[in-house]
Coordinates of N, CA and C in Angstrom, one line a residue:
M1 N -60.9 -16.3 -118.3 CA -60.8 -16.6 -116.6 C -61.7 -15.9 -115.9
S2 N -62.7 -16.7 -115.6 CA -63.6 -16.1 -114.8 C -64.3 -17.3 -113.9
G3 N -63.7 -17.6 -112.6 CA -64.4 -18.9 -112.0 C -63.6 -18.8 -110.6
V4 N -63.5 -19.9 -110.1 CA -62.9 -20.3 -108.7 C -62.0 -21.7 -108.9
P5 N -60.9 -21.6 -108.2 CA -60.2 -22.6 -108.4 C -60.7 -23.8 -107.5
F6 N -60.5 -25.2 -108.0 CA -60.9 -26.3 -107.3 C -60.3 -26.3 -105.8
V7 N -59.2 -26.1 -105.8 CA -58.4 -26.0 -104.4 C -56.9 -25.2 -104.4
V8 N -56.7 -24.5 -103.4 CA -55.5 -23.7 -103.6 C -54.6 -24.5 -102.4
V9 N -53.5 -24.7 -102.8 CA -52.5 -25.4 -102.2 C -51.4 -24.3 -101.6
I10 N -51.3 -24.4 -100.2 CA -50.4 -23.3 -99.4 C -49.5 -24.2 -98.5
G11 N -48.3 -23.6 -98.2 CA -47.4 -24.1 -97.2 C -46.2 -23.6 -97.3
P12 N -45.1 -24.2 -96.3 CA -43.7 -23.4 -96.5 C -42.8 -24.1 -97.5
P13 N -41.9 -23.4 -97.8 CA -40.8 -24.2 -98.6 C -40.3 -25.5 -98.0
G14 N -40.5 -26.4 -99.3 CA -39.9 -27.8 -98.7 C -41.2 -28.6 -98.4
V15 N -42.3 -28.2 -98.5 CA -43.5 -29.0 -98.0 C -44.0 -29.9 -99.1
G16 N -43.6 -29.6 -100.3 CA -44.0 -30.4 -101.3 C -45.5 -29.8 -102.2
K17 N -45.5 -28.6 -102.2 CA -46.9 -27.9 -102.7 C -46.8 -28.1 -104.1
S18 N -45.8 -27.9 -105.0 CA -46.0 -28.2 -106.3 C -46.1 -29.7 -106.6
T19 N -45.5 -30.7 -106.2 CA -45.6 -32.0 -106.3 C -47.1 -32.6 -106.1
V20 N -47.5 -32.2 -104.9 CA -48.8 -32.7 -104.5 C -49.7 -32.1 -105.3
A21 N -49.7 -30.7 -105.6 CA -50.6 -30.1 -106.3 C -50.7 -30.8 -107.7
A22 N -49.6 -31.0 -108.2 CA -49.5 -31.7 -109.6 C -50.4 -33.0 -109.6
E23 N -49.9 -33.8 -108.7 CA -50.6 -35.1 -108.5 C -51.9 -35.0 -108.3
V24 N -52.4 -34.2 -107.2 CA -54.0 -34.0 -107.1 C -54.7 -33.5 -108.4
A25 N -53.9 -32.7 -109.1 CA -54.6 -32.3 -110.3 C -54.8 -33.4 -111.5
A26 N -53.7 -34.2 -111.5 CA -53.6 -35.2 -112.5 C -54.6 -36.3 -112.3
R27 N -54.7 -36.5 -110.9 CA -55.6 -37.7 -110.5 C -56.9 -37.3 -110.7
L28 N -57.4 -35.9 -110.5 CA -59.0 -35.4 -110.9 C -59.0 -34.9 -112.1
G29 N -58.1 -35.2 -113.0 CA -58.3 -34.5 -114.3 C -58.3 -33.0 -114.6
R30 N -57.7 -32.4 -113.6 CA -57.9 -30.8 -113.6 C -56.7 -30.3 -113.8
R31 N -56.5 -29.1 -114.3 CA -55.3 -28.4 -114.7 C -54.7 -27.9 -113.5
L32 N -53.3 -28.0 -113.5 CA -52.3 -27.3 -112.4 C -52.0 -25.9 -112.8
V33 N -52.1 -25.1 -111.9 CA -51.4 -23.6 -112.1 C -50.4 -23.5 -110.7
D34 N -49.2 -23.5 -111.1 CA -48.3 -23.1 -110.1 C -47.7 -21.7 -110.4
T35 N -47.9 -21.0 -109.2 CA -47.8 -19.4 -109.2 C -46.4 -18.9 -109.3
D36 N -45.4 -19.8 -108.9 CA -44.0 -19.7 -108.9 C -43.7 -20.0 -110.4
A37 N -44.2 -21.1 -111.1 CA -43.8 -21.0 -112.5 C -44.4 -20.1 -113.3
L38 N -45.7 -19.6 -113.0 CA -46.4 -18.5 -113.8 C -45.5 -17.3 -113.7
V39 N -44.9 -16.8 -112.3 CA -44.2 -15.6 -112.2 C -42.9 -15.9 -113.2
E40 N -42.3 -17.1 -113.1 CA -40.9 -17.0 -114.0 C -41.1 -17.1 -115.6
E41 N -42.4 -17.5 -115.8 CA -42.5 -17.4 -117.3 C -43.2 -16.1 -117.5
R42 N -43.9 -15.3 -116.8 CA -44.2 -13.8 -117.1 C -42.8 -13.2 -117.1
E43 N -42.2 -13.3 -116.3 CA -41.0 -12.5 -116.1 C -39.6 -12.7 -116.8
G44 N -39.6 -14.1 -117.2 CA -38.6 -14.5 -118.2 C -37.3 -14.7 -117.4
R45 N -37.6 -15.1 -115.9 CA -36.3 -15.2 -115.0 C -36.5 -16.2 -114.1
T46 N -35.7 -16.5 -113.4 CA -36.0 -17.4 -112.2 C -36.3 -16.7 -111.0
I47 N -36.9 -17.3 -110.0 CA -37.4 -16.4 -108.9 C -36.1 -15.9 -108.1
S48 N -35.0 -16.8 -108.2 CA -33.7 -16.4 -107.4 C -33.2 -15.1 -108.3
D49 N -33.4 -15.2 -109.5 CA -32.8 -14.2 -110.3 C -33.5 -12.8 -110.1
L50 N -34.9 -13.0 -109.9 CA -35.6 -11.9 -109.7 C -35.3 -11.1 -108.2
F51 N -35.1 -12.0 -107.3 CA -34.7 -11.6 -105.9 C -33.3 -10.9 -106.1
V52 N -32.4 -11.4 -106.8 CA -31.1 -10.9 -106.6 C -31.2 -9.6 -107.8
E53 N -31.5 -9.7 -108.7 CA -31.6 -8.5 -109.5 C -32.6 -7.3 -109.6
E54 N -33.7 -7.8 -108.9 CA -34.8 -6.6 -108.7 C -35.2 -6.4 -107.3
G55 N -35.0 -7.4 -106.2 CA -35.2 -7.5 -104.9 C -36.4 -8.0 -104.6
E56 N -36.7 -8.2 -103.3 CA -38.0 -8.9 -102.8 C -39.4 -8.3 -103.2
D57 N -39.4 -6.8 -102.9 CA -40.6 -6.1 -103.3 C -41.1 -6.3 -104.7
Y58 N -40.0 -6.3 -105.7 CA -40.4 -6.6 -107.0 C -41.0 -7.9 -107.3
F59 N -40.3 -8.8 -106.6 CA -40.7 -10.2 -106.8 C -42.2 -10.3 -106.3
R60 N -42.4 -9.8 -105.0 CA -43.6 -9.9 -104.3 C -44.8 -9.2 -105.2
A61 N -44.5 -8.1 -105.9 CA -45.5 -7.5 -106.9 C -46.0 -8.4 -108.0
A62 N -44.8 -9.1 -108.4 CA -45.2 -10.1 -109.6 C -45.9 -11.2 -109.0
E63 N -45.6 -11.6 -107.9 CA -46.1 -12.8 -107.2 C -47.8 -12.5 -106.9
R64 N -48.0 -11.3 -106.5 CA -49.4 -10.8 -106.2 C -50.1 -11.0 -107.5
R65 N -49.7 -10.4 -108.5 CA -50.5 -10.3 -109.9 C -50.6 -11.6 -110.3
A66 N -49.9 -12.7 -110.1 CA -49.8 -14.0 -110.7 C -50.9 -14.6 -109.9
V67 N -50.9 -14.4 -108.5 CA -52.0 -15.3 -107.6 C -53.2 -14.7 -107.9
L68 N -53.5 -13.3 -108.0 CA -54.7 -12.8 -108.1 C -55.4 -13.2 -109.5
D69 N -54.5 -13.4 -110.4 CA -55.0 -13.7 -111.8 C -55.5 -15.2 -111.7
A70 N -54.7 -16.0 -111.0 CA -54.6 -17.4 -111.2 C -56.1 -17.7 -110.1
L71 N -56.4 -17.0 -109.4 CA -57.4 -17.2 -108.3 C -58.9 -16.9 -109.4
R72 N -58.7 -16.4 -110.3 CA -60.0 -16.3 -111.4 C -60.0 -17.4 -112.3
E73 N -59.4 -18.5 -112.2 CA -59.2 -19.7 -113.1 C -60.3 -20.8 -112.5
D74 N -61.0 -21.2 -113.3 CA -62.2 -22.2 -113.0 C -61.7 -23.5 -113.0
G75 N -61.9 -24.2 -111.7 CA -61.6 -25.6 -111.6 C -60.2 -26.0 -111.4
V76 N -59.1 -25.1 -111.4 CA -57.8 -25.6 -111.3 C -57.3 -25.9 -110.2
V77 N -56.2 -26.6 -109.9 CA -55.6 -27.0 -108.7 C -54.4 -25.9 -108.6
L78 N -54.4 -24.9 -107.8 CA -53.5 -24.1 -107.6 C -52.5 -24.0 -106.5
A79 N -51.3 -23.8 -107.0 CA -50.1 -24.0 -106.0 C -49.5 -22.7 -105.9
L80 N -49.5 -22.3 -104.5 CA -48.9 -20.7 -104.2 C -47.5 -21.0 -103.8
G81 N -46.7 -20.3 -103.9 CA -45.2 -20.0 -103.3 C -45.5 -19.6 -102.0
G82 N -44.7 -20.3 -101.1 CA -44.7 -20.2 -99.6 C -45.1 -18.8 -99.1
G83 N -44.6 -17.6 -99.7 CA -44.8 -16.3 -99.2 C -45.9 -15.7 -99.7
A84 N -46.8 -16.1 -100.6 CA -47.9 -15.6 -101.3 C -49.0 -15.1 -100.3
P85 N -49.3 -16.2 -99.3 CA -50.3 -16.1 -98.5 C -50.2 -14.7 -97.5
M86 N -48.8 -14.4 -97.3 CA -48.5 -13.4 -96.6 C -48.6 -12.0 -97.2
I87 N -48.9 -12.0 -98.3 CA -49.1 -10.6 -99.2 C -50.6 -10.2 -98.7
P88 N -50.9 -9.1 -98.3 CA -52.5 -8.8 -97.8 C -53.4 -8.9 -98.8
D89 N -53.0 -8.5 -100.0 CA -54.0 -8.6 -101.0 C -54.7 -10.1 -101.2
V90 N -53.3 -10.9 -101.2 CA -53.6 -12.3 -101.3 C -54.5 -13.2 -100.4
T91 N -53.7 -12.7 -99.1 CA -54.6 -13.2 -97.8 C -56.2 -12.9 -97.9
A92 N -56.5 -11.7 -98.3 CA -57.8 -11.3 -98.4 C -58.5 -12.2 -99.5
A93 N -57.8 -12.1 -100.8 CA -58.4 -13.0 -102.0 C -58.8 -14.3 -101.6
L94 N -57.9 -15.0 -100.9 CA -58.1 -16.3 -100.5 C -59.3 -16.8 -99.7
E95 N -59.9 -15.9 -99.0 CA -61.0 -15.9 -98.1 C -62.1 -16.6 -99.0
G96 N -62.7 -17.6 -98.8 CA -63.8 -18.0 -99.4 C -63.5 -19.1 -100.3
H97 N -62.0 -19.3 -100.5 CA -61.8 -20.6 -101.6 C -61.4 -21.6 -100.6
R98 N -61.4 -22.8 -101.3 CA -61.0 -24.1 -100.6 C -59.5 -24.0 -100.6
V99 N -59.1 -24.2 -99.2 CA -57.5 -24.0 -99.0 C -57.0 -25.2 -98.4
L100 N -55.8 -26.0 -98.8 CA -55.2 -26.9 -98.3 C -54.0 -26.7 -97.9
F101 N -53.6 -26.8 -96.7 CA -52.5 -26.2 -96.1 C -51.5 -27.6 -95.9
L102 N -50.4 -27.7 -96.6 CA -49.6 -28.8 -96.3 C -48.4 -28.5 -95.3
D103 N -48.3 -29.2 -94.3 CA -47.6 -28.7 -93.1 C -46.3 -29.8 -93.0
V104 N -45.2 -29.1 -92.6 CA -44.0 -30.0 -92.3 C -43.1 -29.4 -91.4
G105 N -42.3 -30.2 -90.6 CA -41.4 -29.8 -89.8 C -40.0 -29.5 -90.4
I106 N -39.1 -28.9 -89.7 CA -37.9 -28.5 -90.2 C -37.0 -29.6 -90.9
A107 N -37.1 -30.8 -89.9 CA -36.2 -31.9 -90.5 C -36.6 -32.5 -91.8
D108 N -37.9 -32.6 -92.1 CA -38.3 -33.1 -93.4 C -38.0 -31.9 -94.4
A109 N -38.3 -30.8 -94.2 CA -38.1 -29.6 -95.1 C -36.7 -29.8 -95.4
A110 N -35.6 -29.6 -94.4 CA -34.2 -29.6 -94.7 C -34.0 -30.9 -95.8
K111 N -34.5 -31.9 -95.6 CA -34.2 -33.3 -96.5 C -34.6 -32.9 -97.9
R112 N -35.8 -32.2 -97.9 CA -36.5 -32.3 -99.3 C -35.8 -31.1 -100.1
I113 N -35.4 -30.0 -99.5 CA -35.0 -28.9 -100.2 C -33.6 -28.5 -100.0
G114 N -33.0 -29.0 -99.0 CA -31.3 -29.2 -98.9 C -31.0 -27.6 -98.7
F115 N -31.9 -26.4 -98.7 CA -31.6 -25.4 -98.3 C -30.6 -24.8 -99.3
D116 N -30.9 -25.0 -100.5 CA -29.8 -24.5 -101.5 C -30.0 -22.9 -101.9
K117 N -29.4 -22.4 -102.8 CA -29.3 -21.1 -103.1 C -30.5 -20.8 -103.8
S118 N -31.3 -21.6 -104.5 CA -32.5 -21.1 -105.3 C -33.5 -20.8 -104.5
R119 N -33.4 -20.8 -103.1 CA -34.5 -20.3 -102.1 C -33.7 -19.2 -101.6
P120 N -34.2 -18.0 -102.2 CA -33.4 -16.8 -101.8 C -33.6 -16.5 -100.3
L121 N -34.8 -16.7 -99.8 CA -35.0 -16.3 -98.3 C -34.3 -17.3 -97.3
L122 N -33.9 -18.2 -97.7 CA -33.1 -19.2 -97.0 C -31.7 -19.2 -97.0
S123 N -31.1 -18.3 -97.9 CA -29.7 -18.4 -98.4 C -28.8 -18.1 -97.1
V124 N -29.2 -17.3 -96.0 CA -28.3 -17.1 -94.9 C -28.9 -17.8 -93.7
N125 N -28.1 -18.7 -93.0 CA -28.4 -19.4 -92.1 C -29.9 -20.1 -92.0
P126 N -29.8 -21.1 -93.1 CA -31.1 -21.6 -93.7 C -32.0 -22.2 -92.7
R127 N -31.4 -23.1 -91.8 CA -32.3 -23.5 -90.7 C -33.1 -22.6 -89.9
Q128 N -32.4 -21.8 -89.4 CA -33.0 -20.6 -88.5 C -33.9 -19.8 -89.4
S129 N -33.3 -19.6 -90.4 CA -34.3 -18.6 -91.6 C -35.7 -19.4 -91.6
W130 N -35.7 -20.7 -91.8 CA -36.7 -21.4 -92.1 C -37.6 -21.6 -90.8
I131 N -37.1 -21.7 -89.9 CA -38.0 -21.7 -88.5 C -38.5 -20.4 -88.1
T132 N -37.9 -19.3 -88.3 CA -38.3 -17.9 -88.1 C -39.5 -17.7 -89.1
T133 N -39.2 -18.0 -90.4 CA -40.2 -17.7 -91.5 C -41.5 -18.4 -91.1
M134 N -41.4 -19.9 -90.8 CA -42.4 -20.8 -90.5 C -43.3 -20.2 -89.2
E135 N -42.5 -19.7 -88.2 CA -43.3 -19.2 -86.9 C -44.0 -18.0 -87.5
A136 N -43.7 -17.2 -88.6 CA -44.3 -16.0 -88.6 C -45.4 -16.3 -89.6
R137 N -45.3 -17.4 -90.3 CA -46.4 -17.7 -91.4 C -47.4 -18.7 -90.9
R138 N -47.2 -19.4 -90.0 CA -48.0 -20.6 -89.6 C -49.4 -20.1 -89.2
P139 N -49.5 -18.9 -88.6 CA -50.9 -18.3 -88.0 C -51.9 -18.2 -89.4
T140 N -50.9 -17.5 -90.2 CA -51.8 -17.2 -91.5 C -52.2 -18.5 -92.1
Y141 N -51.4 -19.3 -92.4 CA -51.4 -20.8 -93.1 C -52.7 -21.3 -92.4
E142 N -52.7 -21.6 -91.1 CA -53.7 -22.2 -90.3 C -55.2 -21.5 -90.4
S143 N -55.0 -20.1 -90.4 CA -56.2 -19.3 -90.5 C -57.0 -19.5 -91.8
L144 N -56.2 -19.3 -92.9 CA -56.6 -19.6 -94.2 C -57.1 -21.1 -94.9
A145 N -56.6 -21.8 -93.9 CA -56.7 -23.4 -94.3 C -58.2 -24.3 -94.1
D146 N -58.7 -24.7 -94.8 CA -60.0 -25.5 -94.8 C -59.5 -26.8 -94.2
H147 N -58.4 -27.2 -94.9 CA -57.9 -28.7 -94.6 C -56.2 -28.4 -94.4
R148 N -55.8 -29.5 -93.4 CA -54.4 -29.3 -93.2 C -54.0 -30.8 -93.3
V149 N -52.8 -31.3 -93.9 CA -52.3 -32.5 -94.0 C -50.8 -32.2 -93.7
D150 N -50.3 -33.2 -92.8 CA -49.0 -33.2 -92.2 C -48.3 -34.1 -93.2
T151 N -47.1 -33.3 -93.6 CA -46.3 -34.4 -94.8 C -45.0 -34.8 -94.3
A152 N -44.7 -34.7 -92.9 CA -43.6 -35.1 -92.2 C -43.6 -36.6 -92.3
G153 N -42.5 -37.2 -92.8 CA -42.2 -38.4 -92.7 C -43.0 -39.3 -93.7
R154 N -43.8 -38.7 -94.7 CA -44.7 -39.4 -95.4 C -44.3 -39.1 -96.8
D155 N -44.6 -40.3 -97.8 CA -44.3 -40.1 -99.1 C -45.4 -39.3 -99.9
V156 N -45.2 -39.1 -101.1 CA -46.0 -38.2 -101.9 C -47.7 -39.1 -102.0
E157 N -47.5 -40.3 -102.1 CA -48.9 -41.0 -102.4 C -49.4 -41.0 -101.2
A158 N -48.9 -41.0 -100.0 CA -49.8 -40.9 -98.8 C -50.5 -39.4 -98.5
V159 N -49.5 -38.5 -99.0 CA -50.0 -37.0 -98.8 C -51.1 -36.9 -99.8
V160 N -51.0 -37.4 -101.0 CA -52.1 -37.0 -102.0 C -53.1 -37.8 -101.6
A161 N -53.0 -39.2 -101.1 CA -54.2 -40.0 -100.8 C -55.2 -39.1 -99.5
E162 N -54.4 -38.7 -98.5 CA -55.1 -38.0 -97.5 C -55.9 -36.5 -98.2
A163 N -55.1 -35.8 -98.9 CA -55.6 -34.6 -99.5 C -56.8 -35.1 -100.3
L164 N -56.7 -36.1 -101.0 CA -58.0 -36.4 -101.9 C -59.3 -36.8 -101.1
T165 N -58.9 -37.5 -100.1 CA -60.2 -37.8 -99.1 C -60.6 -36.7 -98.4
L166 N -59.9 -35.7 -98.1 CA -60.4 -34.3 -97.3 C -61.1 -33.5 -98.3
L167 N -60.5 -33.5 -99.6 CA -61.3 -32.8 -100.6 C -62.6 -33.5 -101.1
E168 N -62.6 -34.7 -101.2 CA -63.9 -35.4 -101.6 C -64.9 -35.1 -100.4
E169 N -64.3 -35.4 -99.1 CA -65.4 -35.2 -98.1 C -66.0 -33.8 -97.9
S170 N -65.4 -32.7 -98.6 CA -65.7 -31.5 -98.1 C -66.3 -30.9 -99.5
A171 N -66.6 -31.6 -100.6 CA -66.9 -31.2 -101.9 C -68.5 -31.1 -101.9

C-alpha cells in the first residue's frame, strides 16, 4: 500500500456513500474500500457493538487507523464513515486528495436510514441529532470537498452519473 485513492467519498449518515462509492468503483473498474466495513472486519464486531461495548472514543481511534491506512491505497474508491472527516488527523490527511461530498437533507436521510439503532449517534431523538450533527459537520465536509453532489430526491443512477461526470472533468 503506497499510493493515492482515486477519490474519497464523504458525507452524512443516510446520503448513500457506500452505495454510490461501490457503483462508481464498479463502473471505473476500481476496488472499493469502505472504512466502516474495514473497521468491522478488523475489530470483529459491528460499529454499533463497538460503540456500546467500548465507547465512541475507542471506535474513533479504530476508524482513524482504518482511514489513514486506506488513504495509502492506490487507485481505490474510498468511502468514509460520516464522522471520519471530523477526526483531526483524518481532516489533515484528506488535504490534497480528491474528495467527493455527497449531500442530503433530513427528509431524504430519514427515508434512507430510518434512524434505526444501528446508527449509534442517532439513537436518541434521531431527527434532531442528525440535524445537529450535520450542522457541525457541514463546514468540514464543504472545506474538504473538491466536488459536491446533492442526492436529495435522486436515485443512485442519477447521483453516480453526476459524480462520474465531475470526476472525469477533473481528471
